[in-house]
PDB file of C-alpha atoms in Angstrom:
ATOM      1  CA  PHE A  22      19.754 -10.134 -12.376  1.00 71.00           C
ATOM      2  CA  ILE A  23      21.414 -11.756  -9.461  1.00 81.00           C
ATOM      3  CA  ASN A  24      20.243 -13.194  -6.588  1.00 86.00           C
ATOM      4  CA  ARG A  25      22.174 -11.703  -3.532  1.00 87.00           C
ATOM      5  CA  LEU A  26      22.386 -14.303  -0.148  1.00 93.00           C
ATOM      6  CA  THR A  27      24.115 -11.268   1.584  1.00 96.00           C
ATOM      7  CA  PRO A  28      22.774  -7.646   2.290  1.00 95.00           C
ATOM      8  CA  THR A  29      24.078  -5.739  -0.031  1.00 92.00           C
ATOM      9  CA  GLN A  30      23.401  -2.083  -0.591  1.00 94.00           C
ATOM     10  CA  ILE A  31      22.087  -1.124  -3.237  1.00 90.00           C
ATOM     11  CA  SER A  32      21.765   2.809  -3.662  1.00 92.00           C
ATOM     12  CA  THR A  33      24.474   5.464  -2.298  1.00 94.00           C
ATOM     13  CA  ALA A  34      22.016   7.495  -0.704  1.00 96.00           C
ATOM     14  CA  THR A  35      22.009   8.187   3.437  1.00 97.00           C
ATOM     15  CA  ASN A  36      18.659   9.442   4.292  1.00 98.00           C
ATOM     16  CA  TRP A  37      15.701   6.348   3.118  1.00 98.00           C
ATOM     17  CA  LYS A  38      13.813   7.413   6.164  1.00 97.00           C
ATOM     18  CA  VAL A  39      11.101   4.621   4.870  1.00 96.00           C
ATOM     19  CA  VAL A  40      10.981   0.235   2.670  1.00 97.00           C
ATOM     20  CA  ASN A  41       7.747  -1.767   1.836  1.00 96.00           C
ATOM     21  CA  CYS A  42       8.530  -4.722  -0.288  1.00 95.00           C
ATOM     22  CA  ASN A  43       5.901  -7.942  -1.851  1.00 92.00           C
ATOM     23  CA  LEU A  44       6.004  -9.436  -4.564  1.00 87.00           C
ATOM     24  CA  SER A  45       9.474  -8.922  -6.072  1.00 91.00           C
ATOM     25  CA  ARG A  46       8.481  -4.943  -6.238  1.00 94.00           C
ATOM     26  CA  SER A  47       9.173  -2.642  -3.921  1.00 96.00           C
ATOM     27  CA  ILE A  48       9.004   1.572  -1.835  1.00 97.00           C
ATOM     28  CA  ALA A  49      10.749   3.458  -0.095  1.00 98.00           C
ATOM     29  CA  ILE A  50       9.493   7.289   0.360  1.00 98.00           C
ATOM     30  CA  LYS A  51      13.251   9.593   1.080  1.00 98.00           C
ATOM     31  CA  GLU A  52      13.330  11.919   4.268  1.00 98.00           C
ATOM     32  CA  ASP A  53      12.762  14.099   1.557  1.00 98.00           C
ATOM     33  CA  GLY A  54       9.473  12.999   0.828  1.00 98.00           C
ATOM     34  CA  THR A  55      10.084  11.429  -2.096  1.00 98.00           C
ATOM     35  CA  LEU A  56       9.258   7.978  -3.303  1.00 98.00           C
ATOM     36  CA  TRP A  57      11.038   5.646  -4.901  1.00 98.00           C
ATOM     37  CA  VAL A  58      10.317   2.523  -6.617  1.00 97.00           C
ATOM     38  CA  TRP A  59      12.264  -0.506  -7.864  1.00 95.00           C
ATOM     39  CA  GLY A  60      11.700  -4.065  -9.602  1.00 93.00           C
ATOM     40  CA  PHE A  61       8.263  -6.190 -11.262  1.00 91.00           C
ATOM     41  CA  ASN A  62       7.442  -3.843 -13.733  1.00 90.00           C
ATOM     42  CA  SER A  63       3.547  -4.632 -13.658  1.00 85.00           C
ATOM     43  CA  PRO A  64       1.206  -3.660 -13.850  1.00 84.00           C
ATOM     44  CA  ALA A  65       3.149   0.044 -13.314  1.00 86.00           C
ATOM     45  CA  LEU A  66       5.643   0.570 -11.314  1.00 92.00           C
ATOM     46  CA  GLY A  67       4.197   4.448 -11.431  1.00 92.00           C
ATOM     47  CA  VAL A  68       6.904   6.423 -12.933  1.00 92.00           C
ATOM     48  CA  ALA A  69       6.313   7.793 -16.297  1.00 88.00           C
ATOM     49  CA  GLY A  70       6.638   7.067 -19.017  1.00 81.00           C
ATOM     50  CA  MET A  71       8.025   3.447 -17.616  1.00 76.00           C
ATOM     51  CA  GLY A  72       4.840   1.971 -19.437  1.00 67.00           C
ATOM     52  CA  SER A  73       4.860  -2.326 -20.129  1.00 66.00           C
ATOM     53  CA  ASN A  74       7.516  -1.548 -22.182  1.00 71.00           C
ATOM     54  CA  VAL A  75       9.891  -2.049 -19.511  1.00 80.00           C
ATOM     55  CA  THR A  76       9.776  -4.771 -17.630  1.00 88.00           C
ATOM     56  CA  TYR A  77      11.765  -4.029 -14.924  1.00 90.00           C
ATOM     57  CA  ILE A  78      12.986  -1.063 -12.620  1.00 91.00           C
ATOM     58  CA  THR A  79      16.486  -2.085 -11.674  1.00 91.00           C
ATOM     59  CA  VAL A  80      18.130   0.849  -9.472  1.00 94.00           C
ATOM     60  CA  PRO A  81      15.628   2.686  -7.245  1.00 97.00           C
ATOM     61  CA  THR A  82      13.687   5.883 -10.710  1.00 96.00           C
ATOM     62  CA  GLN A  83      11.479   8.006  -7.573  1.00 97.00           C
ATOM     63  CA  VAL A  84       8.005   8.676  -8.185  1.00 97.00           C
ATOM     64  CA  GLY A  85       6.701  11.880  -9.619  1.00 96.00           C
ATOM     65  CA  THR A  86       8.386  15.248  -8.186  1.00 97.00           C
ATOM     66  CA  ASP A  87       6.397  15.170  -5.573  1.00 98.00           C
ATOM     67  CA  THR A  88       8.224  15.603  -1.594  1.00 98.00           C
ATOM     68  CA  ASN A  89       5.293  14.953   1.275  1.00 98.00           C
ATOM     69  CA  TRP A  90       5.460  11.594   1.005  1.00 98.00           C
ATOM     70  CA  LYS A  91       4.568   9.680   4.745  1.00 98.00           C
ATOM     71  CA  THR A  92       4.175   6.129   4.032  1.00 98.00           C
ATOM     72  CA  ALA A  93       3.626   3.985   1.543  1.00 98.00           C
ATOM     73  CA  VAL A  94       3.288  -0.365   1.209  1.00 98.00           C
ATOM     74  CA  ALA A  95       4.260  -3.032  -2.130  1.00 96.00           C
ATOM     75  CA  GLY A  96       0.837  -5.597  -2.077  1.00 95.00           C
ATOM     76  CA  ASN A  97       0.550  -8.459  -4.849  1.00 92.00           C
ATOM     77  CA  GLY A  98       0.869  -6.082  -8.332  1.00 92.00           C
ATOM     78  CA  TYR A  99      -0.154  -2.309  -6.885  1.00 96.00           C
ATOM     79  CA  PHE A 100       1.020  -0.010  -4.024  1.00 97.00           C
ATOM     80  CA  LEU A 101      -1.080   2.662  -1.571  1.00 98.00           C
ATOM     81  CA  ALA A 102       0.845   5.570   0.212  1.00 98.00           C
ATOM     82  CA  LEU A 103      -0.267   8.568   2.278  1.00 98.00           C
ATOM     83  CA  LYS A 104       0.788  11.881   1.924  1.00 98.00           C
ATOM     84  CA  ASN A 105       1.957  14.232   5.074  1.00 98.00           C
ATOM     85  CA  ASP A 106      -1.964  15.866   4.257  1.00 98.00           C
ATOM     86  CA  ASN A 107      -3.117  12.165   5.485  1.00 98.00           C
ATOM     87  CA  THR A 108      -4.905  11.728   2.041  1.00 98.00           C
ATOM     88  CA  LEU A 109      -4.427   8.579   0.662  1.00 98.00           C
ATOM     89  CA  TRP A 110      -3.087   7.360  -2.954  1.00 98.00           C
ATOM     90  CA  ALA A 111      -2.907   4.224  -4.708  1.00 98.00           C
ATOM     91  CA  TRP A 112      -2.033   2.227  -7.659  1.00 97.00           C
ATOM     92  CA  GLY A 113      -1.202  -0.560  -9.992  1.00 95.00           C
ATOM     93  CA  GLY A 114      -3.792  -3.365 -10.757  1.00 94.00           C
ATOM     94  CA  GLY A 115      -7.200  -2.960  -9.845  1.00 96.00           C
ATOM     95  CA  ALA A 116      -8.543  -7.172  -9.028  1.00 96.00           C
ATOM     96  CA  SER A 117     -10.508  -6.986  -6.503  1.00 96.00           C
ATOM     97  CA  GLY A 118     -10.895  -2.775  -6.007  1.00 98.00           C
ATOM     98  CA  LYS A 119      -7.954  -3.738  -4.218  1.00 97.00           C
ATOM     99  CA  LEU A 120      -7.282   0.172  -5.230  1.00 98.00           C
ATOM    100  CA  GLY A 121      -9.931   1.570  -3.880  1.00 98.00           C
ATOM    101  CA  ASN A 122     -11.785   3.906  -6.429  1.00 98.00           C
ATOM    102  CA  GLY A 123     -14.636   1.892  -6.867  1.00 98.00           C
ATOM    103  CA  SER A 124     -13.083  -0.348  -9.968  1.00 97.00           C
ATOM    104  CA  THR A 125     -11.590  -3.284 -11.027  1.00 97.00           C
ATOM    105  CA  THR A 126      -9.446  -1.381 -14.073  1.00 95.00           C
ATOM    106  CA  SER A 127      -5.819  -0.608 -13.655  1.00 94.00           C
ATOM    107  CA  ILE A 128      -4.252   2.639 -12.143  1.00 94.00           C
ATOM    108  CA  PHE A 129      -0.494   3.438 -13.622  1.00 93.00           C
ATOM    109  CA  LEU A 130       0.152   6.580 -11.435  1.00 95.00           C
ATOM    110  CA  PRO A 131      -0.325   7.870  -8.029  1.00 97.00           C
ATOM    111  CA  THR A 132      -3.766   8.666  -8.026  1.00 98.00           C
ATOM    112  CA  GLN A 133      -5.625  10.266  -4.487  1.00 98.00           C
ATOM    113  CA  ILE A 134      -8.380   7.927  -3.187  1.00 98.00           C
ATOM    114  CA  GLY A 135     -11.302   9.605  -1.995  1.00 98.00           C
ATOM    115  CA  SER A 136     -11.533  12.770  -0.173  1.00 98.00           C
ATOM    116  CA  ALA A 137     -10.830  12.910   3.676  1.00 98.00           C
ATOM    117  CA  THR A 138      -7.944  13.811   5.123  1.00 98.00           C
ATOM    118  CA  ASP A 139      -7.825  11.594   8.041  1.00 98.00           C
ATOM    119  CA  TRP A 140      -5.283   8.655   7.288  1.00 98.00           C
ATOM    120  CA  GLU A 141      -3.071   7.459   9.527  1.00 98.00           C
ATOM    121  CA  THR A 142      -1.673   3.593   8.452  1.00 97.00           C
ATOM    122  CA  VAL A 143      -2.599   1.628   5.194  1.00 98.00           C
ATOM    123  CA  GLU A 144      -1.643  -2.057   4.640  1.00 97.00           C
ATOM    124  CA  ALA A 145      -1.457  -4.065   1.863  1.00 96.00           C
ATOM    125  CA  ASP A 146      -1.696  -7.556   0.528  1.00 93.00           C
ATOM    126  CA  SER A 147      -2.089  -9.838  -2.527  1.00 88.00           C
ATOM    127  CA  PHE A 148      -5.949  -8.601  -2.562  1.00 94.00           C
ATOM    128  CA  SER A 149      -7.155  -6.629  -0.105  1.00 97.00           C
ATOM    129  CA  SER A 150      -6.440  -3.700   1.669  1.00 98.00           C
ATOM    130  CA  PHE A 151      -6.541  -1.174   4.459  1.00 98.00           C
ATOM    131  CA  GLY A 152      -6.374   1.700   6.541  1.00 98.00           C
ATOM    132  CA  LEU A 153      -6.537   3.240   9.572  1.00 98.00           C
ATOM    133  CA  LYS A 154      -7.684   6.674  10.656  1.00 98.00           C
ATOM    134  CA  THR A 155      -7.341   9.038  12.695  1.00 98.00           C
ATOM    135  CA  ASP A 156     -10.127   8.460  14.797  1.00 98.00           C
ATOM    136  CA  GLY A 157      -9.051   4.541  15.615  1.00 98.00           C
ATOM    137  CA  SER A 158     -11.509   4.355  13.014  1.00 98.00           C
ATOM    138  CA  LEU A 159     -10.583  -0.039  10.596  1.00 98.00           C
ATOM    139  CA  TRP A 160     -11.548   0.336   6.967  1.00 98.00           C
ATOM    140  CA  ALA A 161     -10.322  -2.195   4.106  1.00 98.00           C
ATOM    141  CA  TRP A 162     -11.223  -2.652   0.250  1.00 98.00           C
ATOM    142  CA  GLY A 163     -10.552  -4.859  -2.533  1.00 98.00           C
ATOM    143  CA  ARG A 164     -10.725  -9.175  -1.981  1.00 97.00           C
ATOM    144  CA  ASN A 165     -12.403 -10.661   0.662  1.00 97.00           C
ATOM    145  CA  MET A 166     -12.967 -14.262  -0.719  1.00 95.00           C
ATOM    146  CA  TYR A 167     -12.167 -15.689   2.995  1.00 95.00           C
ATOM    147  CA  GLY A 168     -14.172 -12.720   5.178  1.00 96.00           C
ATOM    148  CA  ASN A 169     -10.433 -10.861   5.473  1.00 96.00           C
ATOM    149  CA  LEU A 170     -11.848  -7.423   5.042  1.00 97.00           C
ATOM    150  CA  GLY A 171     -13.792  -8.713   8.453  1.00 96.00           C
ATOM    151  CA  ASN A 172     -17.696  -7.137   8.040  1.00 96.00           C
ATOM    152  CA  GLY A 173     -18.968 -10.384   8.302  1.00 96.00           C
ATOM    153  CA  THR A 174     -19.574 -10.926   4.013  1.00 97.00           C
ATOM    154  CA  GLN A 175     -17.805 -12.479   1.459  1.00 97.00           C
ATOM    155  CA  THR A 176     -18.097  -9.893  -0.931  1.00 97.00           C
ATOM    156  CA  ASP A 177     -15.537  -7.812  -2.013  1.00 98.00           C
ATOM    157  CA  LEU A 178     -14.915  -4.283  -1.886  1.00 98.00           C
ATOM    158  CA  LEU A 179     -14.319  -1.534  -4.074  1.00 98.00           C
ATOM    159  CA  VAL A 180     -13.891   1.126  -2.282  1.00 98.00           C
ATOM    160  CA  PRO A 181     -12.653   2.885   1.361  1.00 98.00           C
ATOM    161  CA  THR A 182     -15.078   0.744   3.958  1.00 98.00           C
ATOM    162  CA  GLU A 183     -16.085   1.283   7.833  1.00 98.00           C
ATOM    163  CA  ILE A 184     -15.511  -2.163   9.257  1.00 96.00           C
ATOM    164  CA  THR A 185     -17.097  -2.736  12.821  1.00 93.00           C
ATOM    165  CA  THR A 186     -18.472   0.978  14.686  1.00 93.00           C
ATOM    166  CA  ALA A 187     -15.083   0.713  17.070  1.00 95.00           C
ATOM    167  CA  SER A 188     -12.630   3.423  17.094  1.00 97.00           C
ATOM    168  CA  ASP A 189      -9.837   2.487  19.248  1.00 98.00           C
ATOM    169  CA  TRP A 190      -8.421   0.316  16.242  1.00 98.00           C
ATOM    170  CA  LYS A 191      -4.510   0.861  17.011  1.00 97.00           C
ATOM    171  CA  GLY A 192      -2.283  -1.491  14.579  1.00 97.00           C
ATOM    172  CA  ILE A 193      -3.634  -4.054  11.177  1.00 97.00           C
ATOM    173  CA  ALA A 194      -1.698  -6.851   9.432  1.00 96.00           C
ATOM    174  CA  THR A 195      -2.510  -8.878   7.235  1.00 94.00           C
ATOM    175  CA  SER A 196      -1.947 -11.577   4.681  1.00 91.00           C
ATOM    176  CA  ALA A 197      -3.777 -13.065   1.026  1.00 85.00           C
ATOM    177  CA  ALA A 198      -6.419 -14.826   3.631  1.00 91.00           C
ATOM    178  CA  SER A 199      -5.894 -13.129   6.997  1.00 94.00           C
ATOM    179  CA  THR A 200      -6.090 -10.296   9.409  1.00 96.00           C
ATOM    180  CA  SER A 201      -5.526  -8.744  12.367  1.00 97.00           C
ATOM    181  CA  GLY A 202      -5.717  -6.418  14.192  1.00 97.00           C
ATOM    182  CA  VAL A 203      -4.805  -4.456  17.907  1.00 97.00           C
ATOM    183  CA  LYS A 204      -6.720  -1.532  19.693  1.00 98.00           C
ATOM    184  CA  MET A 205      -5.680   0.732  21.953  1.00 97.00           C
ATOM    185  CA  ASP A 206      -6.453  -1.641  25.073  1.00 98.00           C
ATOM    186  CA  GLY A 207      -3.976  -4.003  24.015  1.00 98.00           C
ATOM    187  CA  SER A 208      -6.570  -6.258  22.507  1.00 98.00           C
ATOM    188  CA  LEU A 209      -5.630  -8.568  19.633  1.00 98.00           C
ATOM    189  CA  TYR A 210      -8.850  -9.575  17.126  1.00 97.00           C
ATOM    190  CA  SER A 211      -8.528 -11.697  14.036  1.00 97.00           C
ATOM    191  CA  TRP A 212     -10.274 -12.857  11.136  1.00 96.00           C
ATOM    192  CA  GLY A 213      -9.817 -14.326   7.931  1.00 95.00           C
TER     193      GLY A 213
END
């Protein structure tokens, strides 16, 4: 592998819409709604047929054949994504419940989490996940070692759980141990 010290084009495609990365893993969506990944394939980037025997995927590689992906983010060894119908999908390592599927096991291909169809946006860090719904409510799941999920405890959450009763959240950002959110009135909150 070669380090690139300046911006270097990695694909001849000119229809990329969304890109996100975290710890040697990248995910992107093209304008046609297809989903693409590359980087460190551990525990899984979500490409069928590329199990743990493939360590790195060195070029953008399509995940499945769906053409209705809306947004996607990379966490530490896992991904969260939303489709155009506002459903939530996750895959990769499941430590601390960060996938939101009710367990700590890994999922190797994109899998729908719950049945809700009102997810607006998602955010991921090392082991914690967040989502905002279309009604302005804030949801969190995964590792809560530092209280960074914001529910007043330090207990991990294995499924998306509403945090506070407020329904005026506008944006969310998270790191390994802290989280910040912005409300519709422009006020700023931090915790963790």
